PDB file of C-alpha atoms in Angstrom:
ATOM      1  CA  MET A   1     100.035  16.323 256.888  1.00  0.00           C
ATOM      2  CA  ARG A   2     102.784  13.228 255.718  1.00  0.00           C
ATOM      3  CA  PHE A   3     104.952  14.763 253.945  1.00  0.00           C
ATOM      4  CA  HIS A   4     105.762  18.177 256.064  1.00  0.00           C
ATOM      5  CA  ILE A   5     106.458  16.247 259.352  1.00  0.00           C
ATOM      6  CA  ILE A   6     109.598  13.704 257.026  1.00  0.00           C
ATOM      7  CA  GLY A   7     110.693  16.855 255.556  1.00  0.00           C
ATOM      8  CA  ALA A   8     111.166  18.542 258.517  1.00  0.00           C
ATOM      9  CA  VAL A   9     113.095  15.417 259.574  1.00  0.00           C
ATOM     10  CA  LEU A  10     115.121  15.135 256.609  1.00  0.00           C
ATOM     11  CA  PHE A  11     115.775  17.738 256.645  1.00  0.00           C
ATOM     12  CA  THR A  12     116.962  19.266 259.769  1.00  0.00           C
ATOM     13  CA  ALA A  13     119.236  16.282 259.701  1.00  0.00           C
ATOM     14  CA  GLN A  14     120.041  18.607 256.637  1.00  0.00           C
ATOM     15  CA  SER A  15     120.663  21.504 258.228  1.00  0.00           C
ATOM     16  CA  THR A  16     123.084  19.641 260.360  1.00  0.00           C
ATOM     17  CA  LEU A  17     125.371  17.970 258.100  1.00  0.00           C
ATOM     18  CA  LEU A  18     126.500  21.983 255.819  1.00  0.00           C
ATOM     19  CA  HIS A  19     125.742  24.159 259.309  1.00  0.00           C
ATOM     20  CA  PRO A  20     129.468  24.626 259.594  1.00  0.00           C
ATOM     21  CA  ALA A  21     130.508  25.884 256.175  1.00  0.00           C
ATOM     22  CA  ALA A  22     128.074  28.409 256.190  1.00  0.00           C
ATOM     23  CA  VAL A  23     129.712  29.818 259.318  1.00  0.00           C
ATOM     24  CA  VAL A  24     132.897  29.649 257.586  1.00  0.00           C
ATOM     25  CA  LYS A  25     131.592  31.100 254.508  1.00  0.00           C
ATOM     26  CA  THR A  26     129.767  34.029 255.888  1.00  0.00           C
ATOM     27  CA  ARG A  27     132.414  34.943 258.751  1.00  0.00           C
ATOM     28  CA  ILE A  28     134.517  35.348 255.378  1.00  0.00           C
ATOM     29  CA  GLN A  29     132.416  37.290 253.719  1.00  0.00           C
ATOM     30  CA  VAL A  30     131.870  39.753 256.896  1.00  0.00           C
ATOM     31  CA  ALA A  31     135.624  40.112 258.288  1.00  0.00           C
ATOM     32  CA  GLY A  32     137.833  42.639 257.529  1.00  0.00           C
ATOM     33  CA  SER A  33     140.045  43.380 254.947  1.00  0.00           C
ATOM     34  CA  GLY A  34     142.512  40.494 253.114  1.00  0.00           C
ATOM     35  CA  MET A  35     140.174  37.898 254.427  1.00  0.00           C
ATOM     36  CA  SER A  36     139.305  37.048 250.860  1.00  0.00           C
ATOM     37  CA  GLN A  37     142.543  35.315 250.299  1.00  0.00           C
ATOM     38  CA  THR A  38     142.225  33.130 253.403  1.00  0.00           C
ATOM     39  CA  ARG A  39     140.904  29.519 253.056  1.00  0.00           C
ATOM     40  CA  GLY A  40     138.077  28.529 254.136  1.00  0.00           C
ATOM     41  CA  THR A  41     139.883  25.071 255.984  1.00  0.00           C
ATOM     42  CA  VAL A  42     142.016  27.747 258.202  1.00  0.00           C
ATOM     43  CA  VAL A  43     138.534  29.721 258.892  1.00  0.00           C
ATOM     44  CA  PHE A  44     137.713  26.848 259.932  1.00  0.00           C
ATOM     45  CA  LYS A  45     140.683  25.488 262.052  1.00  0.00           C
ATOM     46  CA  ASN A  46     140.647  28.843 263.712  1.00  0.00           C
ATOM     47  CA  ILE A  47     136.755  28.244 264.662  1.00  0.00           C
ATOM     48  CA  LEU A  48     137.125  25.543 266.736  1.00  0.00           C
ATOM     49  CA  ARG A  49     140.084  26.377 268.123  1.00  0.00           C
ATOM     50  CA  ASN A  50     138.779  29.571 269.553  1.00  0.00           C
ATOM     51  CA  ASP A  51     135.333  28.269 270.483  1.00  0.00           C
ATOM     52  CA  GLY A  52     135.689  24.948 269.663  1.00  0.00           C
ATOM     53  CA  ILE A  53     131.984  22.796 268.458  1.00  0.00           C
ATOM     54  CA  PRO A  54     130.359  25.532 269.800  1.00  0.00           C
ATOM     55  CA  GLY A  55     131.641  27.967 267.384  1.00  0.00           C
ATOM     56  CA  VAL A  56     130.991  26.000 263.887  1.00  0.00           C
ATOM     57  CA  TYR A  57     127.596  25.724 265.209  1.00  0.00           C
ATOM     58  CA  ARG A  58     126.988  29.001 266.574  1.00  0.00           C
ATOM     59  CA  GLY A  59     123.305  30.173 265.342  1.00  0.00           C
ATOM     60  CA  PHE A  60     122.169  26.878 264.423  1.00  0.00           C
ATOM     61  CA  GLY A  61     119.473  26.937 266.647  1.00  0.00           C
ATOM     62  CA  THR A  62     117.344  29.506 266.034  1.00  0.00           C
ATOM     63  CA  SER A  63     118.067  28.702 262.153  1.00  0.00           C
ATOM     64  CA  ALA A  64     116.504  24.388 262.607  1.00  0.00           C
ATOM     65  CA  VAL A  65     113.552  26.355 264.856  1.00  0.00           C
ATOM     66  CA  GLY A  66     113.164  29.002 262.816  1.00  0.00           C
ATOM     67  CA  SER A  67     112.670  27.282 259.440  1.00  0.00           C
ATOM     68  CA  LEU A  68     110.423  24.106 259.757  1.00  0.00           C
ATOM     69  CA  PRO A  69     108.044  26.729 259.155  1.00  0.00           C
ATOM     70  CA  GLY A  70     109.389  28.558 256.652  1.00  0.00           C
ATOM     71  CA  ARG A  71     109.933  25.206 254.829  1.00  0.00           C
ATOM     72  CA  VAL A  72     106.963  24.312 254.873  1.00  0.00           C
ATOM     73  CA  LEU A  73     105.394  27.363 253.086  1.00  0.00           C
ATOM     74  CA  ALA A  74     108.773  26.809 250.114  1.00  0.00           C
ATOM     75  CA  LEU A  75     107.509  23.510 249.915  1.00  0.00           C
ATOM     76  CA  THR A  76     104.149  23.913 249.332  1.00  0.00           C
ATOM     77  CA  SER A  77     104.500  26.934 247.810  1.00  0.00           C
ATOM     78  CA  LEU A  78     106.453  24.672 245.095  1.00  0.00           C
ATOM     79  CA  GLU A  79     105.163  21.921 244.330  1.00  0.00           C
ATOM     80  CA  VAL A  80     100.986  23.423 243.843  1.00  0.00           C
ATOM     81  CA  SER A  81     102.874  25.703 241.133  1.00  0.00           C
ATOM     82  CA  LYS A  82     104.841  22.975 239.558  1.00  0.00           C
ATOM     83  CA  ASP A  83     101.658  21.301 239.379  1.00  0.00           C
ATOM     84  CA  MET A  84      99.590  23.937 237.843  1.00  0.00           C
ATOM     85  CA  THR A  85     102.660  25.395 235.228  1.00  0.00           C
ATOM     86  CA  LEU A  86     102.509  21.423 234.150  1.00  0.00           C
ATOM     87  CA  LYS A  87      99.239  21.096 233.336  1.00  0.00           C
ATOM     88  CA  TYR A  88      98.849  25.315 231.914  1.00  0.00           C
ATOM     89  CA  MET A  89     101.626  24.382 229.567  1.00  0.00           C
ATOM     90  CA  GLU A  90     100.597  21.295 228.511  1.00  0.00           C
ATOM     91  CA  ARG A  91      98.873  22.538 225.580  1.00  0.00           C
ATOM     92  CA  PHE A  92     102.164  23.547 223.748  1.00  0.00           C
ATOM     93  CA  ASP A  93     103.869  21.494 221.457  1.00  0.00           C
ATOM     94  CA  MET A  94     107.465  21.725 222.824  1.00  0.00           C
ATOM     95  CA  PRO A  95     110.282  18.577 223.842  1.00  0.00           C
ATOM     96  CA  GLU A  96     109.175  17.322 227.021  1.00  0.00           C
ATOM     97  CA  ALA A  97     112.372  18.474 228.893  1.00  0.00           C
ATOM     98  CA  THR A  98     111.583  21.688 227.436  1.00  0.00           C
ATOM     99  CA  ARG A  99     108.623  21.439 229.366  1.00  0.00           C
ATOM    100  CA  VAL A 100     109.850  20.548 232.229  1.00  0.00           C
ATOM    101  CA  GLY A 101     112.278  22.693 233.014  1.00  0.00           C
ATOM    102  CA  VAL A 102     109.809  25.416 232.503  1.00  0.00           C
ATOM    103  CA  ALA A 103     108.232  23.942 234.778  1.00  0.00           C
ATOM    104  CA  ASN A 104     110.280  23.764 237.757  1.00  0.00           C
ATOM    105  CA  GLY A 105     112.080  26.836 237.315  1.00  0.00           C
ATOM    106  CA  VAL A 106     108.674  28.718 237.522  1.00  0.00           C
ATOM    107  CA  ALA A 107     107.788  26.485 240.563  1.00  0.00           C
ATOM    108  CA  GLY A 108     111.325  27.782 242.212  1.00  0.00           C
ATOM    109  CA  MET A 109     110.559  31.065 241.393  1.00  0.00           C
ATOM    110  CA  LEU A 110     107.260  31.896 242.409  1.00  0.00           C
ATOM    111  CA  SER A 111     108.646  29.173 245.850  1.00  0.00           C
ATOM    112  CA  ASN A 112     111.865  32.130 246.317  1.00  0.00           C
ATOM    113  CA  LEU A 113     109.586  35.024 246.364  1.00  0.00           C
ATOM    114  CA  VAL A 114     107.021  33.870 249.241  1.00  0.00           C
ATOM    115  CA  SER A 115     110.021  32.358 251.306  1.00  0.00           C
ATOM    116  CA  CYS A 116     111.936  35.199 250.262  1.00  0.00           C
ATOM    117  CA  VAL A 117     109.578  37.300 253.495  1.00  0.00           C
ATOM    118  CA  TYR A 118     109.878  34.636 255.580  1.00  0.00           C
ATOM    119  CA  TYR A 119     113.390  34.497 255.259  1.00  0.00           C
ATOM    120  CA  VAL A 120     114.861  37.264 254.976  1.00  0.00           C
ATOM    121  CA  PRO A 121     114.354  38.229 259.014  1.00  0.00           C
ATOM    122  CA  LEU A 122     115.363  34.653 259.572  1.00  0.00           C
ATOM    123  CA  ASP A 123     118.774  35.211 257.804  1.00  0.00           C
ATOM    124  CA  VAL A 124     119.574  38.438 259.412  1.00  0.00           C
ATOM    125  CA  ILE A 125     119.240  36.768 262.150  1.00  0.00           C
ATOM    126  CA  CYS A 126     120.889  33.437 262.182  1.00  0.00           C
ATOM    127  CA  GLN A 127     123.597  35.451 260.106  1.00  0.00           C
ATOM    128  CA  ARG A 128     124.519  37.978 262.616  1.00  0.00           C
ATOM    129  CA  LEU A 129     124.726  35.168 265.848  1.00  0.00           C
ATOM    130  CA  MET A 130     127.221  33.517 263.405  1.00  0.00           C
ATOM    131  CA  VAL A 131     129.537  36.086 263.377  1.00  0.00           C
ATOM    132  CA  GLN A 132     130.334  37.539 266.738  1.00  0.00           C
ATOM    133  CA  GLY A 133     133.190  38.977 267.567  1.00  0.00           C
ATOM    134  CA  LEU A 134     134.131  40.468 264.052  1.00  0.00           C
ATOM    135  CA  PRO A 135     135.372  44.226 263.916  1.00  0.00           C
ATOM    136  CA  GLY A 136     131.795  46.016 262.679  1.00  0.00           C
ATOM    137  CA  THR A 137     129.235  43.767 264.680  1.00  0.00           C
ATOM    138  CA  ALA A 138     127.464  44.272 267.881  1.00  0.00           C
ATOM    139  CA  SER A 139     127.460  41.362 270.410  1.00  0.00           C
ATOM    140  CA  CYS A 140     123.911  40.009 270.600  1.00  0.00           C
ATOM    141  CA  ASN A 141     122.807  37.111 273.526  1.00  0.00           C
ATOM    142  CA  GLY A 142     120.741  35.391 271.537  1.00  0.00           C
ATOM    143  CA  PRO A 143     118.374  35.469 268.394  1.00  0.00           C
ATOM    144  CA  PHE A 144     115.759  37.172 270.870  1.00  0.00           C
ATOM    145  CA  ASP A 145     117.847  40.335 271.676  1.00  0.00           C
ATOM    146  CA  VAL A 146     119.586  40.252 267.850  1.00  0.00           C
ATOM    147  CA  VAL A 147     115.765  40.831 267.246  1.00  0.00           C
ATOM    148  CA  ARG A 148     114.680  44.053 269.878  1.00  0.00           C
ATOM    149  CA  LYS A 149     118.911  45.370 269.028  1.00  0.00           C
ATOM    150  CA  VAL A 150     117.796  45.902 265.544  1.00  0.00           C
ATOM    151  CA  MET A 151     114.143  46.732 265.344  1.00  0.00           C
ATOM    152  CA  LYS A 152     115.099  49.330 268.206  1.00  0.00           C
ATOM    153  CA  VAL A 153     117.801  51.179 265.747  1.00  0.00           C
ATOM    154  CA  GLU A 154     115.580  50.841 262.258  1.00  0.00           C
ATOM    155  CA  GLY A 155     113.245  49.371 263.208  1.00  0.00           C
ATOM    156  CA  VAL A 156     110.639  46.408 260.361  1.00  0.00           C
ATOM    157  CA  ARG A 157     113.494  48.114 257.629  1.00  0.00           C
ATOM    158  CA  GLY A 158     115.978  46.393 260.183  1.00  0.00           C
ATOM    159  CA  ILE A 159     115.304  42.374 260.209  1.00  0.00           C
ATOM    160  CA  TYR A 160     114.206  42.930 255.646  1.00  0.00           C
ATOM    161  CA  ARG A 161     118.002  44.639 255.733  1.00  0.00           C
ATOM    162  CA  GLY A 162     119.036  43.004 252.035  1.00  0.00           C
ATOM    163  CA  PHE A 163     114.908  41.481 250.788  1.00  0.00           C
ATOM    164  CA  GLY A 164     115.039  43.212 247.493  1.00  0.00           C
ATOM    165  CA  LEU A 165     118.597  42.676 246.514  1.00  0.00           C
ATOM    166  CA  THR A 166     117.278  38.652 247.571  1.00  0.00           C
ATOM    167  CA  ALA A 167     114.151  38.794 245.721  1.00  0.00           C
ATOM    168  CA  LEU A 168     115.742  40.152 242.661  1.00  0.00           C
ATOM    169  CA  THR A 169     118.675  38.396 242.421  1.00  0.00           C
ATOM    170  CA  GLN A 170     117.831  34.689 244.234  1.00  0.00           C
ATOM    171  CA  SER A 171     114.325  34.377 242.175  1.00  0.00           C
ATOM    172  CA  PRO A 172     115.801  34.221 238.962  1.00  0.00           C
ATOM    173  CA  ALA A 173     118.595  32.213 240.610  1.00  0.00           C
ATOM    174  CA  SER A 174     116.073  29.810 242.495  1.00  0.00           C
ATOM    175  CA  ALA A 175     114.165  29.054 239.186  1.00  0.00           C
ATOM    176  CA  LEU A 176     117.468  28.956 237.006  1.00  0.00           C
ATOM    177  CA  TRP A 177     118.370  26.489 239.960  1.00  0.00           C
ATOM    178  CA  TRP A 178     115.061  24.357 239.595  1.00  0.00           C
ATOM    179  CA  GLY A 179     115.300  24.545 235.504  1.00  0.00           C
ATOM    180  CA  ALA A 180     117.857  23.309 235.978  1.00  0.00           C
ATOM    181  CA  TYR A 181     118.295  20.049 237.468  1.00  0.00           C
ATOM    182  CA  GLY A 182     114.614  19.364 236.046  1.00  0.00           C
ATOM    183  CA  ALA A 183     115.093  20.128 232.607  1.00  0.00           C
ATOM    184  CA  ALA A 184     119.881  17.971 233.121  1.00  0.00           C
ATOM    185  CA  GLN A 185     117.193  14.556 235.245  1.00  0.00           C
ATOM    186  CA  HIS A 186     115.287  13.864 232.148  1.00  0.00           C
ATOM    187  CA  ILE A 187     117.613  14.115 229.594  1.00  0.00           C
ATOM    188  CA  ILE A 188     120.205  11.654 232.085  1.00  0.00           C
ATOM    189  CA  TRP A 189     117.004   9.601 232.036  1.00  0.00           C
ATOM    190  CA  ARG A 190     115.952   9.317 228.445  1.00  0.00           C
ATOM    191  CA  SER A 191     120.185   9.150 227.679  1.00  0.00           C
ATOM    192  CA  LEU A 192     119.736   5.780 230.181  1.00  0.00           C
ATOM    193  CA  GLY A 193     117.218   4.546 228.254  1.00  0.00           C
ATOM    194  CA  TYR A 194     114.123   4.966 230.706  1.00  0.00           C
ATOM    195  CA  LYS A 195     111.252   6.525 228.409  1.00  0.00           C
ATOM    196  CA  ASP A 196     108.531   5.402 229.677  1.00  0.00           C
ATOM    197  CA  GLU A 197     107.099   6.561 232.919  1.00  0.00           C
ATOM    198  CA  MET A 198     105.616   3.031 233.695  1.00  0.00           C
ATOM    199  CA  GLU A 199     109.889   1.621 233.560  1.00  0.00           C
ATOM    200  CA  LYS A 200     110.266   1.274 237.574  1.00  0.00           C
ATOM    201  CA  PRO A 201     114.274   2.273 238.176  1.00  0.00           C
ATOM    202  CA  SER A 202     115.830   0.901 240.935  1.00  0.00           C
ATOM    203  CA  HIS A 203     115.989   3.487 243.582  1.00  0.00           C
ATOM    204  CA  ALA A 204     119.829   3.501 243.837  1.00  0.00           C
ATOM    205  CA  GLU A 205     119.417   4.333 239.533  1.00  0.00           C
ATOM    206  CA  MET A 206     117.384   7.429 240.669  1.00  0.00           C
ATOM    207  CA  ALA A 207     118.615   8.555 243.764  1.00  0.00           C
ATOM    208  CA  THR A 208     121.885   8.307 242.067  1.00  0.00           C
ATOM    209  CA  VAL A 209     120.357  10.076 238.995  1.00  0.00           C
ATOM    210  CA  GLN A 210     119.459  12.956 241.156  1.00  0.00           C
ATOM    211  CA  ALA A 211     121.887  13.460 243.218  1.00  0.00           C
ATOM    212  CA  THR A 212     124.305  13.898 239.685  1.00  0.00           C
ATOM    213  CA  ALA A 213     121.687  16.791 238.224  1.00  0.00           C
ATOM    214  CA  GLY A 214     121.731  18.483 242.017  1.00  0.00           C
ATOM    215  CA  LEU A 215     125.242  18.895 242.367  1.00  0.00           C
ATOM    216  CA  LEU A 216     125.397  20.544 238.733  1.00  0.00           C
ATOM    217  CA  ALA A 217     122.946  22.724 239.378  1.00  0.00           C
ATOM    218  CA  GLY A 218     124.403  23.128 242.775  1.00  0.00           C
ATOM    219  CA  ALA A 219     127.558  24.119 241.702  1.00  0.00           C
ATOM    220  CA  CYS A 220     126.573  26.065 239.406  1.00  0.00           C
ATOM    221  CA  SER A 221     123.861  28.253 241.276  1.00  0.00           C
ATOM    222  CA  SER A 222     127.248  28.716 243.334  1.00  0.00           C
ATOM    223  CA  ILE A 223     129.520  30.538 240.456  1.00  0.00           C
ATOM    224  CA  ILE A 224     126.622  33.223 239.993  1.00  0.00           C
ATOM    225  CA  THR A 225     125.065  33.961 242.553  1.00  0.00           C
ATOM    226  CA  THR A 226     128.527  33.896 245.137  1.00  0.00           C
ATOM    227  CA  PRO A 227     129.337  37.843 244.092  1.00  0.00           C
ATOM    228  CA  VAL A 228     125.631  38.856 245.400  1.00  0.00           C
ATOM    229  CA  ASP A 229     125.507  36.691 248.328  1.00  0.00           C
ATOM    230  CA  THR A 230     128.618  38.806 249.512  1.00  0.00           C
ATOM    231  CA  VAL A 231     126.842  42.198 248.920  1.00  0.00           C
ATOM    232  CA  LYS A 232     124.033  40.974 250.866  1.00  0.00           C
ATOM    233  CA  THR A 233     125.300  39.278 254.020  1.00  0.00           C
ATOM    234  CA  ARG A 234     127.690  41.733 254.502  1.00  0.00           C
ATOM    235  CA  LEU A 235     124.504  44.379 253.783  1.00  0.00           C
ATOM    236  CA  GLN A 236     122.492  42.586 256.422  1.00  0.00           C
ATOM    237  CA  VAL A 237     124.742  42.425 259.477  1.00  0.00           C
ATOM    238  CA  MET A 238     127.151  44.750 259.376  1.00  0.00           C
ATOM    239  CA  ASP A 239     126.344  48.085 261.583  1.00  0.00           C
ATOM    240  CA  ASN A 240     129.422  50.282 261.057  1.00  0.00           C
ATOM    241  CA  PHE A 241     128.909  51.731 258.341  1.00  0.00           C
ATOM    242  CA  SER A 242     129.522  55.501 258.225  1.00  0.00           C
ATOM    243  CA  GLY A 243     126.990  58.321 256.493  1.00  0.00           C
ATOM    244  CA  GLY A 244     123.485  56.150 257.324  1.00  0.00           C
ATOM    245  CA  ARG A 245     121.956  53.118 256.686  1.00  0.00           C
ATOM    246  CA  PRO A 246     123.788  51.284 254.087  1.00  0.00           C
ATOM    247  CA  SER A 247     122.709  50.345 250.984  1.00  0.00           C
ATOM    248  CA  VAL A 248     124.077  47.867 248.205  1.00  0.00           C
ATOM    249  CA  LEU A 249     125.890  50.404 246.091  1.00  0.00           C
ATOM    250  CA  ASN A 250     127.572  51.702 249.806  1.00  0.00           C
ATOM    251  CA  THR A 251     128.306  48.060 250.433  1.00  0.00           C
ATOM    252  CA  ALA A 252     130.127  47.011 246.703  1.00  0.00           C
ATOM    253  CA  LYS A 253     131.923  50.022 247.229  1.00  0.00           C
ATOM    254  CA  THR A 254     133.057  48.545 250.585  1.00  0.00           C
ATOM    255  CA  LEU A 255     134.178  45.577 248.664  1.00  0.00           C
ATOM    256  CA  LEU A 256     135.889  46.939 245.720  1.00  0.00           C
ATOM    257  CA  LYS A 257     138.154  49.277 248.120  1.00  0.00           C
ATOM    258  CA  GLU A 258     139.511  46.202 250.377  1.00  0.00           C
ATOM    259  CA  ASP A 259     139.961  43.981 247.840  1.00  0.00           C
ATOM    260  CA  GLY A 260     139.366  44.982 244.364  1.00  0.00           C
ATOM    261  CA  TRP A 261     136.688  42.270 242.516  1.00  0.00           C
ATOM    262  CA  TRP A 262     137.753  38.890 244.699  1.00  0.00           C
ATOM    263  CA  GLY A 263     136.537  40.685 247.113  1.00  0.00           C
ATOM    264  CA  PHE A 264     133.128  39.578 245.668  1.00  0.00           C
ATOM    265  CA  TYR A 265     133.980  36.417 245.876  1.00  0.00           C
ATOM    266  CA  ARG A 266     135.034  35.879 249.619  1.00  0.00           C
ATOM    267  CA  GLY A 267     134.012  33.283 250.968  1.00  0.00           C
ATOM    268  CA  PHE A 268     133.385  30.348 247.408  1.00  0.00           C
ATOM    269  CA  GLY A 269     135.052  27.883 249.063  1.00  0.00           C
ATOM    270  CA  PRO A 270     133.097  27.414 251.607  1.00  0.00           C
ATOM    271  CA  ARG A 271     129.847  28.224 249.299  1.00  0.00           C
ATOM    272  CA  PHE A 272     130.926  26.725 246.748  1.00  0.00           C
ATOM    273  CA  LEU A 273     131.263  23.049 248.617  1.00  0.00           C
ATOM    274  CA  SER A 274     128.200  24.453 250.317  1.00  0.00           C
ATOM    275  CA  MET A 275     125.830  24.401 248.096  1.00  0.00           C
ATOM    276  CA  SER A 276     126.977  21.424 245.514  1.00  0.00           C
ATOM    277  CA  LEU A 277     126.434  19.224 249.135  1.00  0.00           C
ATOM    278  CA  TYR A 278     122.730  21.084 249.110  1.00  0.00           C
ATOM    279  CA  GLY A 279     122.390  20.549 245.556  1.00  0.00           C
ATOM    280  CA  THR A 280     123.130  17.139 246.206  1.00  0.00           C
ATOM    281  CA  THR A 281     121.468  16.038 249.782  1.00  0.00           C
ATOM    282  CA  MET A 282     118.430  18.601 249.515  1.00  0.00           C
ATOM    283  CA  ILE A 283     116.923  17.727 245.903  1.00  0.00           C
ATOM    284  CA  VAL A 284     117.939  13.715 247.430  1.00  0.00           C
ATOM    285  CA  THR A 285     115.629  14.321 250.998  1.00  0.00           C
ATOM    286  CA  TYR A 286     113.326  15.817 249.233  1.00  0.00           C
ATOM    287  CA  GLU A 287     112.318  13.257 246.143  1.00  0.00           C
ATOM    288  CA  LEU A 288     112.527  10.296 248.927  1.00  0.00           C
ATOM    289  CA  ILE A 289     110.297  12.354 251.221  1.00  0.00           C
ATOM    290  CA  LYS A 290     107.773  12.468 248.481  1.00  0.00           C
ATOM    291  CA  ARG A 291     108.042   8.784 247.390  1.00  0.00           C
ATOM    292  CA  LEU A 292     107.202   8.416 251.360  1.00  0.00           C
ATOM    293  CA  SER A 293     105.065  10.385 250.825  1.00  0.00           C
ATOM    294  CA  LEU A 294     102.268   8.608 249.131  1.00  0.00           C
ATOM    295  CA  LYS A 295      99.606   7.376 249.778  1.00  0.00           C
ATOM    296  CA  GLN A 296      98.864   3.898 248.977  1.00  0.00           C
ATOM    297  CA  ASP A 297      96.059   3.494 246.897  1.00  0.00           C
TER     298      ASP A 297
END
């Protein structure tokens, strides 16, 4: 209980910090031809000039409140699956860094698969609120209006736009992220001379090592996953498609036609910044939550 309560508070604070970058990234990905060449700072300034601070926090209330149950689901599945995998792998003779990396990777993949069921509809709602006013997007008055309009036109399938693409691509990416983080952190600790679990580094050392591993994992993940994220975002929010329901193939063809291969990296700058900061702050927050939630002997 303490783990989830502290997690809700700290992760909401983290979301407050990173939400503007998500808004900028989403608007670049969804906007028309030529926007892929626009710098994130320019888009950010334009949003501030036209809409003020509320503009860069579009969809934040829905995201912050809606994410609370999702975080409980994700964190619980992550911790349970990681413990089970570590216990299972004790029977295999392999380097400790490999064991930790595999356990973290499996846990990250399973956690992502489970949480996709909850987070994909939330993404559809939040992203539609973020891109209000752009060509090709429907105007909505709040999250419930988004749900009503999407359900009216497409039913449940509309709320789960991009689910298959998200599950098939983000789950391996999550496995890569958590696996790389676990292995990198283990290697860094060993290189610093901490070879015994009984040795206790200072809180400053712990935060520095965890932040470094998280930063590297987040940066690498953004490079690999941005093209898929661009396709997924457009698929979830665009409504002016001809020829029926939008598909992954049609969305990719439209991007390629508008901006060439670089179109798949729309919003890369804000996404790189967001995921790098996310990797750092998320993992430090995550590890801090676990330390604060330990039962006292």
